[in-house]
PDB file of C-alpha atoms (C1' of nucleotides) in Angstrom:
ATOM      1  CA  MET A   1       0.000   0.000   0.000  1.00 43.00           C
ATOM      2  CA  GLY A   2       2.673   2.499  -0.762  1.00 48.00           C
ATOM      3  CA  GLU A   3       5.142   2.946  -3.521  1.00 55.00           C
ATOM      4  CA  ILE A   4       4.181   4.758  -6.645  1.00 53.00           C
ATOM      5  CA  GLU A   5       6.214   4.397  -9.784  1.00 63.00           C
ATOM      6  CA  LEU A   6       7.138   7.727 -11.235  1.00 74.00           C
ATOM      7  CA  THR A   7       7.607   6.914 -14.876  1.00 86.00           C
ATOM      8  CA  PRO A   8       6.579   9.702 -17.221  1.00 87.00           C
ATOM      9  CA  GLU A   9       3.971   7.460 -18.807  1.00 87.00           C
ATOM     10  CA  LEU A  10       2.278   6.761 -15.519  1.00 85.00           C
ATOM     11  CA  LEU A  11       2.318  10.431 -14.696  1.00 89.00           C
ATOM     12  CA  GLU A  12       0.695  11.199 -18.016  1.00 91.00           C
ATOM     13  CA  ARG A  13      -1.938   8.531 -17.609  1.00 88.00           C
ATOM     14  CA  ALA A  14      -2.781   9.550 -14.124  1.00 88.00           C
ATOM     15  CA  ALA A  15      -3.003  13.189 -15.148  1.00 93.00           C
ATOM     16  CA  ASP A  16      -5.231  12.235 -18.066  1.00 92.00           C
ATOM     17  CA  MET A  17      -7.737  10.467 -15.935  1.00 90.00           C
ATOM     18  CA  LEU A  18      -7.649  13.132 -13.272  1.00 93.00           C
ATOM     19  CA  ARG A  19      -8.256  15.860 -15.810  1.00 96.00           C
ATOM     20  CA  ALA A  20     -11.271  13.901 -16.950  1.00 95.00           C
ATOM     21  CA  VAL A  21     -12.715  14.026 -13.469  1.00 95.00           C
ATOM     22  CA  ALA A  22     -11.624  17.532 -12.523  1.00 96.00           C
ATOM     23  CA  HIS A  23     -14.735  19.463 -13.496  1.00 97.00           C
ATOM     24  CA  PRO A  24     -17.744  20.213 -11.346  1.00 96.00           C
ATOM     25  CA  VAL A  25     -20.289  18.845 -13.780  1.00 97.00           C
ATOM     26  CA  ARG A  26     -18.295  15.686 -14.274  1.00 97.00           C
ATOM     27  CA  ILE A  27     -17.837  15.168 -10.557  1.00 95.00           C
ATOM     28  CA  GLY A  28     -21.568  15.652 -10.271  1.00 95.00           C
ATOM     29  CA  ILE A  29     -22.123  12.932 -12.837  1.00 96.00           C
ATOM     30  CA  ILE A  30     -19.905  10.536 -10.926  1.00 94.00           C
ATOM     31  CA  GLY A  31     -21.786  11.455  -7.795  1.00 91.00           C
ATOM     32  CA  LEU A  32     -25.061  10.440  -9.424  1.00 94.00           C
ATOM     33  CA  LEU A  33     -23.783   7.142 -10.692  1.00 93.00           C
ATOM     34  CA  GLU A  34     -23.433   5.156  -7.521  1.00 82.00           C
ATOM     35  CA  GLY A  35     -22.930   1.453  -7.732  1.00 78.00           C
ATOM     36  CA  GLU A  36     -24.594  -0.279 -10.615  1.00 82.00           C
ATOM     37  CA  ARG A  37     -26.917   2.564 -11.338  1.00 92.00           C
ATOM     38  CA  ALA A  38     -27.039   3.655 -14.941  1.00 97.00           C
ATOM     39  CA  LEU A  39     -28.691   6.872 -16.029  1.00 98.00           C
ATOM     40  CA  THR A  40     -29.717   8.371 -19.329  1.00 98.00           C
ATOM     41  CA  VAL A  41     -28.379  11.653 -20.622  1.00 98.00           C
ATOM     42  CA  THR A  42     -31.702  13.313 -19.993  1.00 98.00           C
ATOM     43  CA  GLU A  43     -31.882  12.141 -16.401  1.00 98.00           C
ATOM     44  CA  ILE A  44     -28.386  13.392 -15.788  1.00 97.00           C
ATOM     45  CA  GLN A  45     -28.880  16.760 -17.409  1.00 97.00           C
ATOM     46  CA  LYS A  46     -32.050  17.347 -15.458  1.00 96.00           C
ATOM     47  CA  GLN A  47     -30.531  16.478 -12.114  1.00 96.00           C
ATOM     48  CA  LEU A  48     -27.453  18.577 -12.697  1.00 96.00           C
ATOM     49  CA  LYS A  49     -29.313  21.367 -14.432  1.00 96.00           C
ATOM     50  CA  VAL A  50     -27.072  21.693 -17.426  1.00 97.00           C
ATOM     51  CA  GLY A  51     -27.939  21.909 -21.105  1.00 97.00           C
ATOM     52  CA  GLN A  52     -28.302  18.841 -23.271  1.00 98.00           C
ATOM     53  CA  SER A  53     -25.273  19.628 -25.330  1.00 98.00           C
ATOM     54  CA  SER A  54     -23.192  20.240 -22.274  1.00 98.00           C
ATOM     55  CA  ALA A  55     -24.227  17.007 -20.612  1.00 98.00           C
ATOM     56  CA  SER A  56     -23.513  15.053 -23.728  1.00 98.00           C
ATOM     57  CA  HIS A  57     -20.133  16.672 -24.093  1.00 98.00           C
ATOM     58  CA  HIS A  58     -19.064  15.927 -20.524  1.00 98.00           C
ATOM     59  CA  LEU A  59     -20.318  12.379 -20.748  1.00 98.00           C
ATOM     60  CA  ARG A  60     -18.241  11.858 -23.817  1.00 98.00           C
ATOM     61  CA  ILE A  61     -15.116  13.090 -22.088  1.00 98.00           C
ATOM     62  CA  LEU A  62     -15.717  10.729 -19.203  1.00 97.00           C
ATOM     63  CA  LYS A  63     -16.324   7.853 -21.537  1.00 97.00           C
ATOM     64  CA  ASP A  64     -13.333   8.568 -23.750  1.00 95.00           C
ATOM     65  CA  ARG A  65     -11.032   8.639 -20.769  1.00 94.00           C
ATOM     66  CA  GLY A  66     -12.330   5.362 -19.460  1.00 92.00           C
ATOM     67  CA  VAL A  67     -14.259   6.686 -16.511  1.00 94.00           C
ATOM     68  CA  LEU A  68     -17.713   5.731 -17.759  1.00 96.00           C
ATOM     69  CA  GLN A  69     -19.228   3.162 -20.049  1.00 97.00           C
ATOM     70  CA  SER A  70     -22.458   3.377 -21.981  1.00 97.00           C
ATOM     71  CA  ARG A  71     -25.010   1.127 -23.550  1.00 97.00           C
ATOM     72  CA  ARG A  72     -27.727   2.071 -25.949  1.00 97.00           C
ATOM     73  CA  GLU A  73     -31.241   0.906 -25.334  1.00 97.00           C
ATOM     74  CA  GLY A  74     -33.814   2.130 -27.789  1.00 96.00           C
ATOM     75  CA  LYS A  75     -33.759   5.872 -27.895  1.00 97.00           C
ATOM     76  CA  ASN A  76     -31.765   6.126 -24.713  1.00 98.00           C
ATOM     77  CA  THR A  77     -28.133   5.832 -23.841  1.00 98.00           C
ATOM     78  CA  PHE A  78     -27.410   4.672 -20.323  1.00 98.00           C
ATOM     79  CA  TYR A  79     -24.175   5.727 -18.725  1.00 98.00           C
ATOM     80  CA  SER A  80     -22.596   4.021 -15.753  1.00 97.00           C
ATOM     81  CA  LEU A  81     -19.339   3.970 -13.844  1.00 95.00           C
ATOM     82  CA  ARG A  82     -16.613   1.766 -15.140  1.00 93.00           C
ATOM     83  CA  HIS A  83     -14.622   1.810 -11.935  1.00 87.00           C
ATOM     84  CA  GLU A  84     -16.585   2.070  -8.742  1.00 84.00           C
ATOM     85  CA  ARG A  85     -13.327   3.004  -7.065  1.00 82.00           C
ATOM     86  CA  LEU A  86     -13.272   6.328  -8.834  1.00 81.00           C
ATOM     87  CA  ARG A  87     -15.937   7.472  -6.474  1.00 78.00           C
ATOM     88  CA  ASP A  88     -13.326   7.183  -3.741  1.00 80.00           C
ATOM     89  CA  ILE A  89     -11.505  10.060  -5.326  1.00 80.00           C
ATOM     90  CA  VAL A  90     -14.391  12.362  -4.777  1.00 75.00           C
ATOM     91  CA  THR A  91     -14.827  11.122  -1.226  1.00 77.00           C
ATOM     92  CA  CYS A  92     -11.132  11.560  -0.625  1.00 77.00           C
ATOM     93  CA  ILE A  93     -11.031  15.034  -2.041  1.00 75.00           C
ATOM     94  CA  ASN A  94     -13.995  16.111  -0.020  1.00 71.00           C
ATOM     95  CA  SER A  95     -12.460  14.803   3.175  1.00 74.00           C
ATOM     96  CA  CYS A  96      -9.228  16.668   2.464  1.00 69.00           C
ATOM     97  CA  GLY A  97     -10.843  19.884   1.468  1.00 59.00           C
ATOM     98  CA  ARG A  98     -12.308  21.038   4.647  1.00 50.00           C
ATOM     99  CA  GLU A  99      -9.866  22.724   6.954  1.00 49.00           C
ATOM    100  CA  ASP A 100      -8.659  25.848   5.250  1.00 46.00           C
TER     101      ASP A 100
ATOM    102  CA  MET B   1     -17.813   5.660   3.323  1.00 44.00           C
ATOM    103  CA  GLY B   2     -20.794   6.265   1.153  1.00 46.00           C
ATOM    104  CA  GLU B   3     -22.997   9.188   0.436  1.00 55.00           C
ATOM    105  CA  ILE B   4     -21.606  12.232  -1.221  1.00 52.00           C
ATOM    106  CA  GLU B   5     -23.352  15.541  -0.943  1.00 63.00           C
ATOM    107  CA  LEU B   6     -23.875  17.131  -4.300  1.00 75.00           C
ATOM    108  CA  THR B   7     -24.103  20.781  -3.457  1.00 87.00           C
ATOM    109  CA  PRO B   8     -22.690  23.071  -6.124  1.00 88.00           C
ATOM    110  CA  GLU B   9     -20.129  24.426  -3.670  1.00 87.00           C
ATOM    111  CA  LEU B  10     -18.775  21.006  -2.885  1.00 85.00           C
ATOM    112  CA  LEU B  11     -18.594  20.208  -6.559  1.00 90.00           C
ATOM    113  CA  GLU B  12     -16.631  23.384  -7.162  1.00 91.00           C
ATOM    114  CA  ARG B  13     -14.272  22.764  -4.310  1.00 88.00           C
ATOM    115  CA  ALA B  14     -13.661  19.186  -5.276  1.00 88.00           C
ATOM    116  CA  ALA B  15     -13.044  20.214  -8.876  1.00 93.00           C
ATOM    117  CA  ASP B  16     -10.680  22.901  -7.713  1.00 91.00           C
ATOM    118  CA  MET B  17      -8.534  20.547  -5.756  1.00 89.00           C
ATOM    119  CA  LEU B  18      -8.612  17.938  -8.465  1.00 92.00           C
ATOM    120  CA  ARG B  19      -7.552  20.453 -11.066  1.00 95.00           C
ATOM    121  CA  ALA B  20      -4.643  21.293  -8.828  1.00 95.00           C
ATOM    122  CA  VAL B  21      -3.501  17.707  -8.905  1.00 94.00           C
ATOM    123  CA  ALA B  22      -4.363  16.896 -12.495  1.00 95.00           C
ATOM    124  CA  HIS B  23      -1.036  17.620 -14.136  1.00 97.00           C
ATOM    125  CA  PRO B  24       1.843  15.236 -14.699  1.00 96.00           C
ATOM    126  CA  VAL B  25       4.458  17.442 -13.063  1.00 97.00           C
ATOM    127  CA  ARG B  26       2.242  18.061 -10.077  1.00 97.00           C
ATOM    128  CA  ILE B  27       1.432  14.403  -9.692  1.00 95.00           C
ATOM    129  CA  GLY B  28       5.156  13.818  -9.849  1.00 95.00           C
ATOM    130  CA  ILE B  29       5.684  16.269  -7.032  1.00 95.00           C
ATOM    131  CA  ILE B  30       3.121  14.511  -4.881  1.00 93.00           C
ATOM    132  CA  GLY B  31       4.817  11.250  -5.716  1.00 90.00           C
ATOM    133  CA  LEU B  32       8.102  12.579  -4.382  1.00 93.00           C
ATOM    134  CA  LEU B  33       6.653  13.886  -1.176  1.00 93.00           C
ATOM    135  CA  GLU B  34       5.872  10.721   0.705  1.00 81.00           C
ATOM    136  CA  GLY B  35       5.044  10.928   4.349  1.00 77.00           C
ATOM    137  CA  GLU B  36       6.792  13.615   6.286  1.00 81.00           C
ATOM    138  CA  ARG B  37       9.408  14.206   3.682  1.00 92.00           C
ATOM    139  CA  ALA B  38       9.900  17.805   2.676  1.00 96.00           C
ATOM    140  CA  LEU B  39      11.928  18.817  -0.358  1.00 97.00           C
ATOM    141  CA  THR B  40      13.341  22.057  -1.668  1.00 97.00           C
ATOM    142  CA  VAL B  41      12.397  23.523  -5.003  1.00 97.00           C
ATOM    143  CA  THR B  42      15.795  22.667  -6.389  1.00 97.00           C
ATOM    144  CA  GLU B  43      15.586  19.037  -5.322  1.00 97.00           C
ATOM    145  CA  ILE B  44      12.173  18.736  -6.875  1.00 97.00           C
ATOM    146  CA  GLN B  45      13.075  20.384 -10.131  1.00 96.00           C
ATOM    147  CA  LYS B  46      16.116  18.194 -10.515  1.00 95.00           C
ATOM    148  CA  GLN B  47      14.282  14.964  -9.871  1.00 94.00           C
ATOM    149  CA  LEU B  48      11.457  15.836 -12.207  1.00 95.00           C
ATOM    150  CA  LYS B  49      13.673  17.496 -14.780  1.00 93.00           C
ATOM    151  CA  VAL B  50      11.704  20.652 -15.192  1.00 95.00           C
ATOM    152  CA  GLY B  51      12.832  24.261 -15.267  1.00 95.00           C
ATOM    153  CA  GLN B  52      13.136  26.373 -12.147  1.00 96.00           C
ATOM    154  CA  SER B  53      10.304  28.654 -13.088  1.00 97.00           C
ATOM    155  CA  SER B  54       8.067  25.778 -13.983  1.00 97.00           C
ATOM    156  CA  ALA B  55       8.726  23.960 -10.722  1.00 97.00           C
ATOM    157  CA  SER B  56       8.074  27.112  -8.764  1.00 98.00           C
ATOM    158  CA  HIS B  57       4.841  27.714 -10.615  1.00 98.00           C
ATOM    159  CA  HIS B  58       3.525  24.244 -10.052  1.00 98.00           C
ATOM    160  CA  LEU B  59       4.470  24.316  -6.404  1.00 98.00           C
ATOM    161  CA  ARG B  60       2.596  27.532  -6.000  1.00 98.00           C
ATOM    162  CA  ILE B  61      -0.513  26.091  -7.553  1.00 97.00           C
ATOM    163  CA  LEU B  62      -0.361  23.105  -5.227  1.00 97.00           C
ATOM    164  CA  LYS B  63       0.170  25.320  -2.233  1.00 96.00           C
ATOM    165  CA  ASP B  64      -2.550  27.794  -3.148  1.00 95.00           C
ATOM    166  CA  ARG B  65      -5.074  25.014  -3.500  1.00 93.00           C
ATOM    167  CA  GLY B  66      -4.178  23.517  -0.168  1.00 91.00           C
ATOM    168  CA  VAL B  67      -2.377  20.445  -1.401  1.00 93.00           C
ATOM    169  CA  LEU B  68       1.065  21.391  -0.106  1.00 96.00           C
ATOM    170  CA  GLN B  69       2.496  23.487   2.656  1.00 96.00           C
ATOM    171  CA  SER B  70       5.890  25.154   2.771  1.00 97.00           C
ATOM    172  CA  ARG B  71       8.344  26.455   5.310  1.00 97.00           C
ATOM    173  CA  ARG B  72      11.299  28.659   4.633  1.00 97.00           C
ATOM    174  CA  GLU B  73      14.653  27.742   6.059  1.00 97.00           C
ATOM    175  CA  GLY B  74      17.456  30.051   5.100  1.00 96.00           C
ATOM    176  CA  LYS B  75      17.739  30.270   1.374  1.00 97.00           C
ATOM    177  CA  ASN B  76      15.549  27.243   0.854  1.00 97.00           C
ATOM    178  CA  THR B  77      11.856  26.621   0.845  1.00 98.00           C
ATOM    179  CA  PHE B  78      10.794  23.147   1.842  1.00 98.00           C
ATOM    180  CA  TYR B  79       7.544  21.838   0.479  1.00 98.00           C
ATOM    181  CA  SER B  80       5.606  18.960   1.953  1.00 97.00           C
ATOM    182  CA  LEU B  81       2.214  17.310   1.673  1.00 95.00           C
ATOM    183  CA  ARG B  82      -0.583  18.776   3.665  1.00 92.00           C
ATOM    184  CA  HIS B  83      -2.813  15.751   3.340  1.00 87.00           C
ATOM    185  CA  GLU B  84      -1.101  12.418   3.165  1.00 83.00           C
ATOM    186  CA  ARG B  85      -4.384  11.047   1.909  1.00 82.00           C
ATOM    187  CA  LEU B  86      -3.997  12.882  -1.350  1.00 80.00           C
ATOM    188  CA  ARG B  87      -1.436  10.325  -2.331  1.00 78.00           C
ATOM    189  CA  ASP B  88      -4.258   7.814  -2.337  1.00 80.00           C
ATOM    190  CA  ILE B  89      -5.721   9.603  -5.297  1.00 80.00           C
ATOM    191  CA  VAL B  90      -2.702   8.849  -7.377  1.00 75.00           C
ATOM    192  CA  THR B  91      -2.669   5.261  -6.214  1.00 77.00           C
ATOM    193  CA  CYS B  92      -6.351   4.977  -6.947  1.00 78.00           C
ATOM    194  CA  ILE B  93      -6.058   6.459 -10.388  1.00 76.00           C
ATOM    195  CA  ASN B  94      -3.202   4.203 -11.279  1.00 72.00           C
ATOM    196  CA  SER B  95      -5.116   1.164 -10.161  1.00 76.00           C
ATOM    197  CA  CYS B  96      -8.053   2.165 -12.319  1.00 71.00           C
ATOM    198  CA  GLY B  97      -5.887   2.887 -15.312  1.00 61.00           C
ATOM    199  CA  ARG B  98      -6.962   1.937 -18.722  1.00 49.00           C
ATOM    200  CA  GLU B  99      -7.551  -1.517 -19.973  1.00 52.00           C
ATOM    201  CA  ASP B 100      -8.658  -0.490 -23.423  1.00 46.00           C
TER     202      ASP B 100
ATOM    203  C1'  DC C   1      28.048  46.810   0.120  1.00 82.18           C
ATOM    204  C1'  DA C   2      28.612  43.398  -3.886  1.00 82.18           C
ATOM    205  C1'  DA C   3      28.148  38.775  -5.423  1.00 82.18           C
ATOM    206  C1'  DA C   4      26.122  34.345  -5.338  1.00 82.18           C
ATOM    207  C1'  DT C   5      22.361  31.220  -4.417  1.00 82.18           C
ATOM    208  C1'  DA C   6      17.499  29.804  -3.979  1.00 82.18           C
ATOM    209  C1'  DT C   7      13.080  31.006  -5.027  1.00 82.18           C
ATOM    210  C1'  DA C   8       9.230  33.846  -6.692  1.00 82.18           C
ATOM    211  C1'  DT C   9       6.709  36.499 -10.009  1.00 82.18           C
ATOM    212  C1'  DG C  10       5.175  39.170 -14.263  1.00 82.18           C
ATOM    213  C1'  DC C  11       4.238  38.619 -18.782  1.00 82.18           C
ATOM    214  C1'  DA C  12       3.048  36.913 -23.313  1.00 82.18           C
ATOM    215  C1'  DA C  13       2.557  33.307 -26.832  1.00 82.18           C
ATOM    216  C1'  DA C  14       0.957  28.793 -27.508  1.00 82.18           C
ATOM    217  C1'  DT C  15      -2.278  25.489 -26.412  1.00 82.18           C
ATOM    218  C1'  DA C  16      -6.148  23.354 -24.230  1.00 82.18           C
ATOM    219  C1'  DT C  17     -10.884  23.455 -22.394  1.00 82.18           C
ATOM    220  C1'  DG C  18     -15.449  25.004 -21.773  1.00 82.18           C
ATOM    221  C1'  DT C  19     -20.044  26.804 -23.539  1.00 82.18           C
ATOM    222  C1'  DT C  20     -23.870  27.188 -26.428  1.00 82.18           C
ATOM    223  C1'  DG C  21     -26.731  27.090 -30.378  1.00 82.18           C
ATOM    224  C1'  DA C  22     -27.730  24.783 -34.577  1.00 82.18           C
ATOM    225  C1'  DT C  23     -27.918  20.767 -36.924  1.00 82.18           C
ATOM    226  C1'  DG C  24     -27.684  15.678 -37.828  1.00 82.18           C
ATOM    227  C1'  DC C  25     -29.249  11.079 -36.988  1.00 82.18           C
ATOM    228  C1'  DG C  26     -31.061   6.748 -35.214  1.00 82.18           C
ATOM    229  C1'  DA C  27     -35.210   4.908 -32.969  1.00 82.18           C
ATOM    230  C1'  DT C  28     -39.948   4.862 -32.172  1.00 82.18           C
ATOM    231  C1'  DA C  29     -44.791   6.405 -32.530  1.00 82.18           C
ATOM    232  C1'  DA C  30     -48.597   8.040 -35.200  1.00 82.18           C
TER     233       DA C  30
ATOM    234  C1'  DT D   1     -43.860   8.458 -44.239  1.00 82.18           C
ATOM    235  C1'  DT D   2     -43.774  12.204 -41.192  1.00 82.18           C
ATOM    236  C1'  DA D   3     -43.193  13.792 -36.616  1.00 82.18           C
ATOM    237  C1'  DT D   4     -40.891  13.473 -32.413  1.00 82.18           C
ATOM    238  C1'  DC D   5     -37.737  12.095 -28.830  1.00 82.18           C
ATOM    239  C1'  DG D   6     -33.051  11.314 -27.150  1.00 82.18           C
ATOM    240  C1'  DC D   7     -28.673  11.997 -28.044  1.00 82.18           C
ATOM    241  C1'  DA D   8     -24.324  13.261 -30.606  1.00 82.18           C
ATOM    242  C1'  DT D   9     -21.610  16.409 -32.977  1.00 82.18           C
ATOM    243  C1'  DC D  10     -20.084  20.675 -35.306  1.00 82.18           C
ATOM    244  C1'  DA D  11     -18.792  25.323 -35.217  1.00 82.18           C
ATOM    245  C1'  DA D  12     -17.653  29.566 -33.112  1.00 82.18           C
ATOM    246  C1'  DC D  13     -16.444  31.997 -29.583  1.00 82.18           C
ATOM    247  C1'  DA D  14     -14.922  32.691 -24.511  1.00 82.18           C
ATOM    248  C1'  DT D  15     -11.923  31.438 -20.920  1.00 82.18           C
ATOM    249  C1'  DA D  16      -8.144  28.990 -18.670  1.00 82.18           C
ATOM    250  C1'  DT D  17      -3.703  26.641 -18.406  1.00 82.18           C
ATOM    251  C1'  DT D  18       0.957  25.883 -19.568  1.00 82.18           C
ATOM    252  C1'  DT D  19       5.630  27.356 -20.527  1.00 82.18           C
ATOM    253  C1'  DG D  20       9.720  29.989 -20.644  1.00 82.18           C
ATOM    254  C1'  DC D  21      12.208  34.109 -20.327  1.00 82.18           C
ATOM    255  C1'  DA D  22      13.301  37.979 -17.882  1.00 82.18           C
ATOM    256  C1'  DT D  23      13.381  40.021 -13.759  1.00 82.18           C
ATOM    257  C1'  DA D  24      12.590  40.708  -8.773  1.00 82.18           C
ATOM    258  C1'  DT D  25      13.266  39.466  -3.964  1.00 82.18           C
ATOM    259  C1'  DA D  26      15.336  37.290   0.022  1.00 82.18           C
ATOM    260  C1'  DT D  27      19.213  35.149   2.343  1.00 82.18           C
ATOM    261  C1'  DT D  28      23.814  34.240   3.095  1.00 82.18           C
ATOM    262  C1'  DT D  29      28.759  35.062   2.176  1.00 82.18           C
ATOM    263  C1'  DG D  30      32.926  37.695   1.250  1.00 82.18           C
TER     264       DG D  30
END
DNA sequence: CAAATATATGCAAATATGTTGATGCGATAA
DNA sequence: TTATCGCATCAACATATTTGCATATATTTG
């Protein structure tokens, strides 16, 4: 539970995934997608109060970077977490954030 | 260990801290600063092979966002982690890494 | 004080990201 | 087939981040 390899590739990969998550809307999305739950774009955009285009855009970023996965079902596309562990990041960040 | 509040402020704060971390050089810095260890700007810039100005800039970002703390000692400034837990993020990310 | 060392900061060009409206497109319903 | 829903994507513009050079400041040394 300790050592981290510092190869440039790992740094790049880690940064890539972190950049994917580092946006309020995208953190919100991850927050909505607990466990096995899968939501449609419309459900997500309504809960987070963002435009359709914006939601779609952010979902794509999360999917491209391997954070989410999606499946199409009729007219809908359901998005869900690919790594439940990623939620830990948000938990972790929130627990670190609070003593200014 | 479970529920995450989704208030806009928390989302912003979480995103802010994540953005601070989401850069290869800055992840590298966190990687170097295990435990209590504190390093000078020069030590950090040499290990990560970045310019002086760049190292200084990145350190400032990490400090401003509450990731690092610093103490001055003579001509040197020693930087160290403010939240050991933040290292978990890097570990977590790496363990999630892509299996395309 | 002058010089050297360690770090910080201002600035500007290059690049990356975010935002929004319009439009395209597959799936279903009428 | 036409209309509509759900979503994706394009385009254009706005904002933010990164990088490096030049320069400034602080500390110690001679």
